[in-house]
Amino acid sequence: MQHQVIFQPSGRRGKVEHGLTLLEAARELGVDIESVCGGVKVCGKCKVKIEEGFFEKFGIESYMNHLSALQEEEKEFLTEAEMADNYRLACCCEVLGDVLVFVPEESRGAKQVVLETGKERHYKLDPAVRKYYVEMAAATLEDHRGDYERLREALHEKYDLPADLEIDYYVLRDLPGVVREGQWKVTVTVWNNREIIRVEPGLKETLIGLAVDIGTTTVAAYLCDLRSGEVLVVDSMMNPQVRYGEDVLSRITYSMMNDDGLEKMHKAIVEGLNTLAQRMTEKIGLSPADIADMTLVFNTAMQHIALCIDPKFLGRSPFAPGTKSSRNIKARDLGINICRAAMVHTLPVESGFVGPDNVAVLIAEEPYREKEKIRLVIDIGTNGEIDLGNEKRLLCTSCATGPALEGAQIKFGMRAAPGAIEKIRINPETLDVTYKVIGQEQWYPEIKKTEAKGICGSGIIDIMAQLFLSGVINKSGRFNMKIDHPRVRKGEDGKPEFVVAWAEETSIGKDITFTQGDVRAVQLAKAALYVGARYLMEKLGVDKVDSVTLAGAFGSYIDRESAMVIGMFPDCALEDVVAVGNAAGDGAKLALLDVGKREEAAWIARQVEFVETAIEPDFQNRFAAAMALPHSTD
């Protein structure tokens, strides 16, 4: 049985299966509803309003009882007034009849801001795939060589390629037709001087590859010209696996609790990669079949799910991965729709939860080339990776920072998209607030109607630091409710909050606040990073670091001083704290453009020493101490 669902204001409509949630219906119909938790009922961002009555224009009757009953999870996020006004969470209500849905401004997904340029990196252009143009002698009655043998000998004679060069089976199947279409003149794509992976009629010069950083929350992709090294297109998307859990452990659990869980998550990320390949190549007038090589980096759990390797043993001591070494896998074996015979190269795993994404950061930043200075490299994401050392010794660890710094678990948190408050300052005397919104050049109050929708990661770090410096929250993170100011108040739930933007300034028609619960979520995240870094310093035998490198797109937007004020990482001279963009993405690009970097990755993955901080006997005490702002003792 199917029902008509209409989403406004986009006007998207269509028939959906009985029992689908409104969030699933929205995805089917191409409606972008904000859902940072991926529909697992823990973020409350997917609020929608159900319109009731008969709508002649659409020829449907829409009523609240055309949806499944209100769930307990919804009562946690919806106020009494909202419930009375027919608000629901799209992830919770199933479609049982025709319905007209209004998606409020605050719930509308928006295109995420992608950091397109990071640090300039130097590399040798030496990709794994190359193109060779050959003109062969046509077959005759006197010359009985096969087409493949004829092609291989021509490549050996002209370019000194190996005489035993292999050919992919699917390329071989089409070879007779292709060489005759090109009148025995063809362009051959060869992988690693070992295998022919594509043959095209005539002279074809286009040679492109795709590097992808599969983060727990965000997938960032870079389409590159393998002849020049130029990045042609940058794109990103929310990791489609978030619907199965917002962190790696919840996804591992999902695969264990559901017989088809691993397969579902694997298909979700493959579909995401195929979507990115399609829309990125379209932008330059090519097709996904033109992508001749691909590199993937991810944390260890994301690696297992993307490669469809059972991840359950990662969640159990001793947390052994299914594979640690780098892999070359046919794209078609993974279901990735690029050149059919192309290889997908994955970088190696270091240890446990420190995966290929951290190896990518290392080959991009190269702390192992530092002679004397001690470098601290932090890749901030849902899962944080930390590296410390120099050419003499390099240590690493992983810490579960959670998704709070990316906007999830924060009442008005959102992705870095137009409408997100990205920078905040509070006058400590008057508590007057000035802030800047993505998409607006001027700050409030220079511009009165800011159209703000929420607060993104960089704004979240700013507001924490500013609330602390202005005395609104104390060292423990508690609100000072003795302050007599309209911005410091109790929310509808009776708990303290601070008003960042008043309703009339926003596009959502309500005050944007930062709550006591938000403060706690950020404290947990920053404490995890700090404790991880301090453990590495102790193991290395140093009491200070010479520089701090913040990797990850998020790390490039946060204010360094704000981060240090709240104690996200150990003290360091401010001028020695640098942001380098998405270093994991840069590492994926370097491995795509230079096979030498793949060898370097394999070497460093064996050299770096992994430290498991969670098993340290004093971990809980140190974590509690690091919850304070900036720290209870350090």
XYZ file of C-alpha atoms in Angstrom:
634
model
C 0.000 0.000 0.000
C 1.257 3.497 -0.843
C 0.363 6.975 0.404
C 0.786 10.452 -1.041
C 3.272 12.621 0.865
C 3.781 16.300 0.027
C 6.607 18.380 1.475
C 6.347 22.160 1.654
C 7.792 24.693 0.938
C 9.777 22.684 -1.648
C 6.586 21.255 -3.187
C 8.200 17.821 -3.546
C 5.628 15.032 -3.558
C 5.196 11.383 -4.368
C 3.824 8.012 -3.322
C 5.715 6.235 -0.550
C 5.310 2.800 0.972
C 3.080 2.322 4.033
C 5.189 2.329 7.212
C 8.146 4.402 5.981
C 9.182 7.189 8.353
C 8.785 10.759 7.155
C 12.597 11.063 7.163
C 12.890 8.037 4.847
C 10.101 9.457 2.672
C 11.972 12.784 2.492
C 15.130 11.012 1.317
C 13.190 9.096 -1.319
C 11.603 12.288 -2.626
C 14.815 14.345 -2.552
C 13.857 16.601 0.366
C 16.854 17.607 2.477
C 15.821 17.502 6.143
C 18.471 18.169 8.787
C 19.256 14.964 10.695
C 22.710 15.048 12.238
C 22.156 11.753 14.077
C 21.047 10.003 10.889
C 17.548 9.198 12.110
C 18.434 7.326 15.309
C 16.195 9.623 17.390
C 18.874 11.329 19.475
C 19.405 14.813 18.000
C 15.896 16.302 17.604
C 16.912 18.281 14.506
C 14.291 16.835 12.097
C 11.228 18.702 13.401
C 8.365 18.988 10.915
C 4.835 20.388 11.140
C 1.855 18.346 9.957
C -0.864 20.321 8.186
C -4.398 19.050 8.838
C -7.514 19.150 6.655
C -8.592 18.617 3.058
C -6.312 20.287 0.530
C -8.207 20.664 -2.703
C -5.184 21.897 -4.635
C -3.415 18.607 -3.940
C -6.524 16.452 -3.741
C -5.579 14.943 -0.364
C -6.805 14.854 3.210
C -3.996 15.217 5.744
C -4.417 14.446 9.451
C -2.195 13.680 12.422
C -3.715 10.194 12.706
C -2.309 9.453 9.242
C 0.975 9.025 11.112
C 2.013 6.566 13.829
C 1.529 7.614 17.457
C 3.817 10.068 19.259
C 6.904 8.320 20.660
C 8.653 8.891 23.985
C 11.803 10.095 22.169
C 9.801 12.929 20.599
C 8.597 14.207 23.987
C 12.250 14.769 24.862
C 12.744 17.255 22.008
C 9.295 18.781 21.417
C 7.763 21.374 23.756
C 4.118 21.171 24.850
C 3.340 24.089 22.528
C 5.010 22.373 19.563
C 3.154 19.111 20.175
C -0.126 21.036 20.380
C 0.781 22.706 17.068
C 1.197 19.344 15.273
C 4.990 19.168 15.334
C 6.659 15.749 15.013
C 10.170 14.376 14.543
C 10.433 13.076 10.975
C 12.577 10.117 12.094
C 9.940 8.877 14.550
C 6.614 8.988 12.699
C 5.594 6.363 10.161
C 3.361 7.177 7.211
C -0.022 5.445 7.531
C -2.010 7.698 5.172
C -1.812 10.764 2.924
C -0.069 13.697 4.599
C 1.047 17.275 3.914
C 4.265 18.174 5.735
C 5.763 21.606 6.308
C 9.549 21.617 6.885
C 10.463 24.667 9.027
C 13.556 26.703 8.183
C 15.584 25.293 11.083
C 15.049 21.733 9.859
C 15.961 22.299 6.242
C 19.293 20.768 5.309
C 21.728 23.104 3.609
C 24.848 22.550 1.549
C 27.785 22.063 3.867
C 30.732 24.418 3.543
C 33.718 22.390 2.313
C 37.252 23.563 2.962
C 38.574 23.535 -0.605
C 42.110 24.708 0.007
C 44.389 23.444 2.707
C 48.119 23.799 3.105
C 50.200 23.776 -0.065
C 51.869 20.378 -0.291
C 54.907 19.366 -2.313
C 54.937 16.008 -4.025
C 56.323 14.137 -7.005
C 53.674 13.561 -9.708
C 53.930 9.806 -10.187
C 50.421 8.283 -10.305
C 49.668 4.567 -10.317
C 47.939 4.821 -13.703
C 49.287 6.168 -16.989
C 48.041 6.431 -20.542
C 49.914 5.229 -23.631
C 48.987 5.819 -27.271
C 49.950 3.093 -29.733
C 49.444 2.451 -33.442
C 49.535 -1.260 -34.248
C 49.900 -3.131 -37.471
C 46.507 -4.481 -38.514
C 45.885 -8.228 -38.305
C 46.443 -10.157 -41.537
C 46.228 -13.762 -42.731
C 50.003 -13.955 -42.363
C 50.069 -12.432 -38.833
C 48.194 -14.751 -36.459
C 48.837 -12.878 -33.176
C 45.866 -12.218 -30.915
C 44.719 -8.632 -30.359
C 45.958 -8.676 -26.747
C 49.356 -10.085 -27.680
C 49.663 -7.566 -30.515
C 48.814 -4.708 -28.109
C 51.198 -5.934 -25.419
C 54.084 -6.230 -27.859
C 53.411 -2.744 -29.248
C 53.485 -1.283 -25.702
C 56.710 -3.158 -24.931
C 58.430 -1.966 -28.112
C 57.368 1.700 -27.862
C 57.356 2.322 -24.094
C 59.420 -0.576 -22.730
C 56.465 -1.770 -20.645
C 56.808 -5.358 -19.303
C 56.533 -8.061 -21.944
C 54.228 -10.014 -19.599
C 51.794 -7.094 -19.026
C 48.431 -8.457 -17.828
C 44.990 -7.347 -19.026
C 41.761 -7.112 -17.026
C 39.197 -9.735 -18.071
C 36.455 -7.189 -18.816
C 38.849 -5.099 -20.899
C 39.842 -8.236 -22.813
C 36.190 -9.009 -23.574
C 35.736 -5.679 -25.353
C 39.218 -5.478 -26.891
C 38.503 -6.833 -30.413
C 35.757 -4.296 -31.061
C 37.692 -1.365 -29.562
C 40.914 -1.873 -31.571
C 38.975 -2.146 -34.828
C 36.848 0.891 -33.985
C 40.090 2.829 -33.565
C 41.515 1.285 -36.768
C 44.316 -0.282 -34.702
C 45.118 3.083 -33.049
C 44.264 3.047 -29.347
C 44.968 4.708 -26.001
C 45.787 2.237 -23.240
C 45.493 2.925 -19.498
C 47.953 0.840 -17.467
C 47.920 0.362 -13.678
C 51.289 0.153 -11.890
C 53.032 -1.115 -15.047
C 51.311 -4.434 -14.345
C 47.833 -4.476 -15.855
C 45.895 -2.924 -18.720
C 42.707 -1.515 -17.179
C 41.225 0.405 -20.116
C 41.569 0.573 -23.890
C 39.945 3.440 -25.842
C 39.804 3.910 -29.625
C 42.021 6.702 -30.998
C 43.979 9.249 -28.974
C 42.438 10.043 -25.552
C 44.309 12.308 -23.151
C 41.898 12.635 -20.201
C 43.249 10.897 -17.098
C 41.474 11.527 -13.788
C 41.423 9.976 -10.313
C 39.330 10.358 -7.169
C 40.632 10.689 -3.601
C 38.081 10.315 -0.797
C 38.247 10.851 2.965
C 35.373 8.858 4.506
C 34.821 10.473 7.892
C 32.391 9.178 10.490
C 30.135 12.186 9.861
C 31.362 13.755 6.599
C 32.685 12.346 3.330
C 35.047 14.699 1.443
C 36.063 13.933 -2.147
C 38.692 15.394 -4.497
C 38.633 14.773 -8.264
C 42.159 15.214 -9.632
C 43.858 15.458 -13.020
C 46.498 12.724 -12.921
C 48.529 14.409 -15.670
C 48.919 17.804 -13.998
C 48.099 17.109 -10.337
C 45.382 19.789 -10.433
C 42.328 19.350 -8.208
C 39.403 19.696 -10.636
C 36.376 19.377 -8.315
C 35.891 19.275 -4.529
C 32.644 17.946 -3.075
C 31.287 16.487 0.155
C 28.255 14.898 1.725
C 27.053 13.692 5.103
C 28.158 10.082 5.541
C 24.966 8.183 4.623
C 25.780 5.650 7.350
C 24.841 8.176 10.062
C 21.283 6.803 9.917
C 22.690 3.643 11.541
C 24.551 5.442 14.325
C 26.444 8.671 14.846
C 29.706 7.152 16.086
C 31.827 4.134 15.202
C 30.783 2.014 18.177
C 27.075 2.415 17.450
C 27.704 1.309 13.855
C 29.698 -1.716 14.976
C 26.817 -2.534 17.340
C 24.305 -2.132 14.500
C 26.222 -4.640 12.386
C 26.235 -7.104 15.304
C 22.561 -6.718 16.175
C 21.218 -6.968 12.617
C 21.925 -9.870 10.265
C 21.982 -7.529 7.261
C 23.451 -4.589 9.180
C 26.937 -4.713 7.667
C 25.566 -5.140 4.142
C 23.199 -2.182 4.593
C 25.956 0.121 5.844
C 28.336 -1.053 3.108
C 25.727 -0.332 0.438
C 24.968 3.064 1.970
C 28.564 4.291 1.701
C 29.040 2.771 -1.770
C 25.891 4.559 -2.974
C 27.297 7.756 -1.473
C 30.612 7.309 -3.295
C 28.774 6.615 -6.549
C 26.673 9.758 -6.089
C 29.810 11.858 -5.533
C 31.578 10.305 -8.562
C 28.541 11.008 -10.745
C 27.981 14.630 -9.789
C 31.684 15.528 -9.689
C 32.448 14.174 -13.169
C 29.274 15.784 -14.538
C 30.652 19.188 -13.528
C 33.568 18.794 -15.958
C 31.671 17.060 -18.740
C 32.980 13.551 -18.055
C 31.490 10.354 -16.635
C 32.401 8.137 -13.638
C 33.780 5.571 -16.127
C 36.600 8.076 -16.824
C 37.891 7.771 -13.237
C 40.902 5.486 -13.666
C 42.181 5.325 -10.078
C 40.846 5.882 -6.571
C 42.259 6.203 -3.067
C 40.219 5.857 0.127
C 41.114 6.844 3.679
C 38.922 6.317 6.762
C 39.182 5.287 10.394
C 39.467 1.545 11.009
C 35.751 0.951 11.646
C 34.762 2.937 8.540
C 37.369 0.946 6.576
C 35.858 -2.376 7.625
C 32.315 -1.270 6.785
C 33.304 0.261 3.435
C 35.148 -2.941 2.467
C 32.355 -5.127 3.945
C 34.742 -6.747 6.457
C 33.029 -7.836 9.688
C 33.896 -5.074 12.217
C 32.633 -6.787 15.383
C 36.085 -7.841 16.597
C 37.170 -4.190 16.536
C 34.721 -3.670 19.375
C 36.270 -6.369 21.552
C 39.658 -6.561 23.238
C 42.310 -6.739 21.771
C 40.541 -4.696 19.016
C 42.349 -6.485 16.166
C 41.496 -5.293 12.634
C 40.673 -7.705 9.811
C 43.601 -6.282 7.829
C 46.320 -3.753 8.628
C 48.148 -3.559 5.318
C 47.200 -1.373 2.368
C 44.916 -2.970 -0.194
C 44.302 -2.740 -3.937
C 40.744 -3.853 -4.726
C 38.878 -3.797 -8.022
C 36.276 -1.023 -7.930
C 33.650 -3.382 -9.359
C 34.194 -5.838 -6.470
C 33.138 -3.091 -4.056
C 30.254 -1.953 -6.254
C 31.905 1.411 -6.959
C 30.870 2.652 -10.389
C 34.052 4.121 -11.830
C 36.213 2.602 -14.606
C 35.226 -1.048 -14.353
C 38.762 -2.393 -14.123
C 40.116 0.447 -11.955
C 41.755 -0.289 -8.620
C 40.727 1.259 -5.317
C 43.782 1.762 -3.084
C 43.268 1.921 0.685
C 46.036 3.135 2.973
C 47.209 0.893 5.862
C 45.895 0.750 9.431
C 48.221 1.763 12.265
C 46.555 -0.007 15.164
C 43.103 -0.586 16.647
C 41.010 2.507 15.991
C 43.865 4.526 14.474
C 43.245 3.923 10.814
C 44.263 4.935 7.302
C 42.922 8.471 7.835
C 45.615 9.097 10.432
C 48.265 7.556 8.151
C 47.034 10.040 5.525
C 47.492 12.917 7.988
C 51.039 11.721 8.722
C 52.143 11.480 5.070
C 50.664 14.945 4.475
C 52.205 16.610 7.544
C 55.386 14.488 7.819
C 56.170 15.049 11.534
C 58.637 12.151 11.179
C 60.915 14.469 9.178
C 61.184 17.002 12.062
C 64.763 16.952 13.407
C 64.448 18.271 16.977
C 61.127 20.009 17.684
C 58.252 18.034 19.215
C 55.145 18.308 17.062
C 51.609 17.623 18.274
C 49.196 16.875 15.409
C 45.473 16.657 16.231
C 42.869 15.579 13.689
C 39.563 16.724 15.167
C 36.446 14.829 14.128
C 33.803 12.543 15.612
C 36.780 10.319 16.375
C 39.915 12.316 17.239
C 43.407 11.114 16.332
C 46.524 12.533 17.974
C 50.192 12.169 16.920
C 53.220 13.376 18.867
C 56.956 13.302 18.202
C 59.594 13.845 15.533
C 62.036 11.792 13.448
C 63.401 10.023 16.534
C 60.090 8.635 17.804
C 56.414 9.042 16.933
C 53.428 8.090 19.113
C 49.734 8.096 18.332
C 46.384 7.539 20.018
C 42.686 7.753 19.293
C 39.969 9.340 21.423
C 36.186 9.384 21.117
C 35.440 13.104 20.973
C 31.882 12.415 19.826
C 29.914 14.527 17.365
C 29.309 17.537 19.675
C 32.074 19.620 18.057
C 30.386 19.071 14.681
C 27.020 20.328 15.923
C 25.289 17.093 16.944
C 24.142 16.752 20.589
C 24.004 20.582 20.765
C 20.497 22.079 21.055
C 20.978 24.581 18.225
C 24.017 22.850 16.721
C 24.231 22.437 12.953
C 26.690 21.707 10.160
C 28.893 24.466 8.741
C 26.301 25.673 6.223
C 24.694 29.019 5.348
C 22.824 30.303 8.398
C 25.252 28.815 10.933
C 26.799 31.161 13.508
C 30.546 30.600 13.042
C 32.165 33.299 15.235
C 30.973 34.767 18.553
C 32.225 37.455 20.934
C 30.691 38.475 24.297
C 31.411 41.780 26.040
C 32.402 40.676 29.589
C 31.021 43.911 31.099
C 27.640 44.167 29.376
C 27.211 40.580 28.013
C 26.327 42.123 24.655
C 26.879 39.570 21.876
C 28.395 40.090 18.434
C 28.470 37.196 16.001
C 29.041 36.301 12.357
C 26.872 33.963 10.283
C 28.114 31.851 7.345
C 26.860 33.536 4.177
C 26.906 37.063 5.668
C 29.880 39.401 5.432
C 28.890 41.699 8.305
C 28.655 40.843 11.985
C 25.626 41.351 14.217
C 24.670 44.077 15.200
C 25.960 45.746 11.999
C 23.349 43.600 10.316
C 20.194 43.268 12.429
C 18.444 40.398 10.642
C 21.218 37.824 10.437
C 19.018 34.907 9.276
C 20.850 32.690 11.779
C 19.598 29.084 12.060
C 22.002 27.575 14.593
C 25.644 27.306 15.688
C 28.357 25.280 13.891
C 31.548 23.797 15.363
C 33.763 26.908 15.303
C 30.967 28.941 16.923
C 30.510 26.262 19.583
C 34.182 26.558 20.633
C 33.889 30.371 20.619
C 30.763 30.476 22.783
C 32.321 28.107 25.331
C 35.410 30.301 25.657
C 33.408 33.524 25.726
C 30.963 32.281 28.389
C 33.944 31.278 30.547
C 35.860 34.533 30.038
C 32.773 36.632 30.763
C 31.979 34.714 33.961
C 28.660 33.283 32.753
C 30.016 29.773 33.387
C 32.623 28.924 36.000
C 35.640 26.624 35.938
C 33.414 23.544 36.372
C 31.169 24.605 33.491
C 28.198 25.532 35.690
C 26.137 28.620 34.899
C 26.285 31.543 37.332
C 22.550 32.117 37.812
C 23.208 35.088 40.114
C 23.892 37.179 37.000
C 20.923 39.497 36.448
C 20.756 39.718 32.670
C 18.027 38.713 30.172
C 20.494 36.577 28.209
C 21.208 34.398 31.258
C 18.010 32.545 32.076
C 16.326 29.197 32.643
C 14.957 27.448 29.561
C 11.612 25.715 29.153
C 13.123 22.627 30.783
C 14.073 24.689 33.849
C 17.806 24.370 33.133
C 20.233 27.288 32.605
C 20.922 28.659 29.137
C 22.461 31.702 27.440
C 20.728 33.533 24.580
C 23.173 33.907 21.687
C 20.678 35.406 19.205
C 17.196 36.739 19.816
C 14.284 35.365 17.786
C 13.844 38.537 15.700
C 17.451 38.249 14.439
C 17.074 34.635 13.248
C 15.393 32.890 10.342
C 13.784 30.288 12.614
C 11.635 32.682 14.651
C 13.010 31.599 18.024
C 15.909 32.433 20.347
C 19.130 30.546 19.607
C 20.541 29.486 22.960
C 23.502 27.589 24.409
C 22.439 25.345 27.291
C 23.951 23.659 30.325
C 23.689 20.345 28.438
C 25.587 21.870 25.497
C 28.387 22.990 27.831
C 28.698 19.450 29.231
C 28.842 17.877 25.739
C 31.718 20.184 24.727
C 33.531 19.537 28.014
C 33.450 15.782 27.329
C 34.843 16.262 23.824
C 37.632 18.650 24.769
C 38.632 16.560 27.792
C 39.083 13.499 25.557
C 41.470 15.415 23.286
C 43.430 16.945 26.152
C 43.905 13.699 28.079
C 45.008 11.861 24.941
C 47.655 14.491 24.217
C 48.957 14.518 27.817
C 49.349 10.728 27.888
C 51.420 10.851 24.698
C 53.614 13.602 26.186
C 54.290 11.464 29.262
C 55.123 8.373 27.207
C 57.508 10.461 25.091
C 59.036 12.026 28.210
C 58.299 15.691 27.415
C 56.437 18.316 29.443
C 55.754 20.756 26.593
C 55.244 20.729 22.836
C 56.911 23.040 20.326
C 53.984 23.258 17.923
C 50.359 22.211 17.588
C 48.924 21.324 14.187
C 45.131 21.268 13.924
C 44.015 19.027 11.085
C 40.522 18.467 9.735
C 38.203 20.993 8.132
C 36.778 21.776 11.577
C 40.254 22.507 12.951
C 40.777 25.092 10.212
C 37.817 27.222 11.224
C 38.084 27.231 15.013
C 39.672 30.168 16.789
C 43.014 28.979 18.199
C 42.750 31.197 21.266
C 39.209 30.015 22.049
C 40.373 26.393 21.799
C 43.246 27.062 24.195
C 41.050 29.004 26.631
C 38.782 25.972 27.136
C 41.744 23.559 27.280
C 41.328 21.489 24.115
C 45.059 20.799 23.966
C 48.183 21.454 26.085
C 49.666 24.950 26.203
C 51.764 26.177 23.311
C 52.744 29.619 22.017
C 49.758 30.854 20.007
C 51.886 31.614 16.940
C 52.968 27.944 16.893
C 49.375 26.692 16.681
C 48.535 26.234 12.999
C 45.540 24.908 11.093
C 46.289 22.925 7.944
C 42.879 22.021 6.536
C 41.693 18.504 5.842
C 45.083 16.811 6.121
C 43.513 13.337 5.809
C 41.983 14.424 2.498
C 45.344 15.881 1.476
C 47.026 12.565 2.313
C 44.467 10.721 0.185
C 45.247 13.114 -2.697
C 49.009 12.651 -2.263
C 48.610 8.861 -2.372
C 46.527 9.253 -5.524
C 49.093 11.477 -7.256
C 52.298 9.794 -6.078
C 52.822 6.043 -5.615
C 55.891 6.894 -3.525
C 53.540 8.256 -0.888
C 51.804 4.860 -0.768
C 55.144 3.239 0.065
C 55.826 5.957 2.642
C 52.410 5.265 4.215
C 53.191 1.559 4.531
C 56.519 2.417 6.207
C 55.184 4.962 8.724
C 52.224 2.731 9.679
C 54.800 0.186 10.895
C 56.966 2.794 12.677
C 54.425 4.775 14.712
C 53.730 3.499 18.254
C 50.098 3.233 19.339
C 49.145 4.121 22.935
C 45.835 2.796 24.339
C 44.898 5.515 26.834
C 41.590 4.075 28.051
C 43.330 1.179 29.828
C 45.584 3.501 31.866
C 44.742 3.013 35.590
C 44.293 6.755 36.277
C 42.343 7.520 33.082
C 39.019 8.326 34.790
C 40.619 10.702 37.306
C 42.570 12.517 34.618
C 39.525 12.745 32.381
C 37.513 14.285 35.224
C 40.293 16.827 35.847
C 40.359 17.762 32.155
C 36.607 18.471 32.178
C 37.310 21.749 34.013
C 37.937 24.983 32.103
C 40.685 25.074 31.022
C 41.764 22.311 33.458
C 41.428 21.704 37.186
C 45.187 21.539 37.858
C 47.346 21.961 34.726
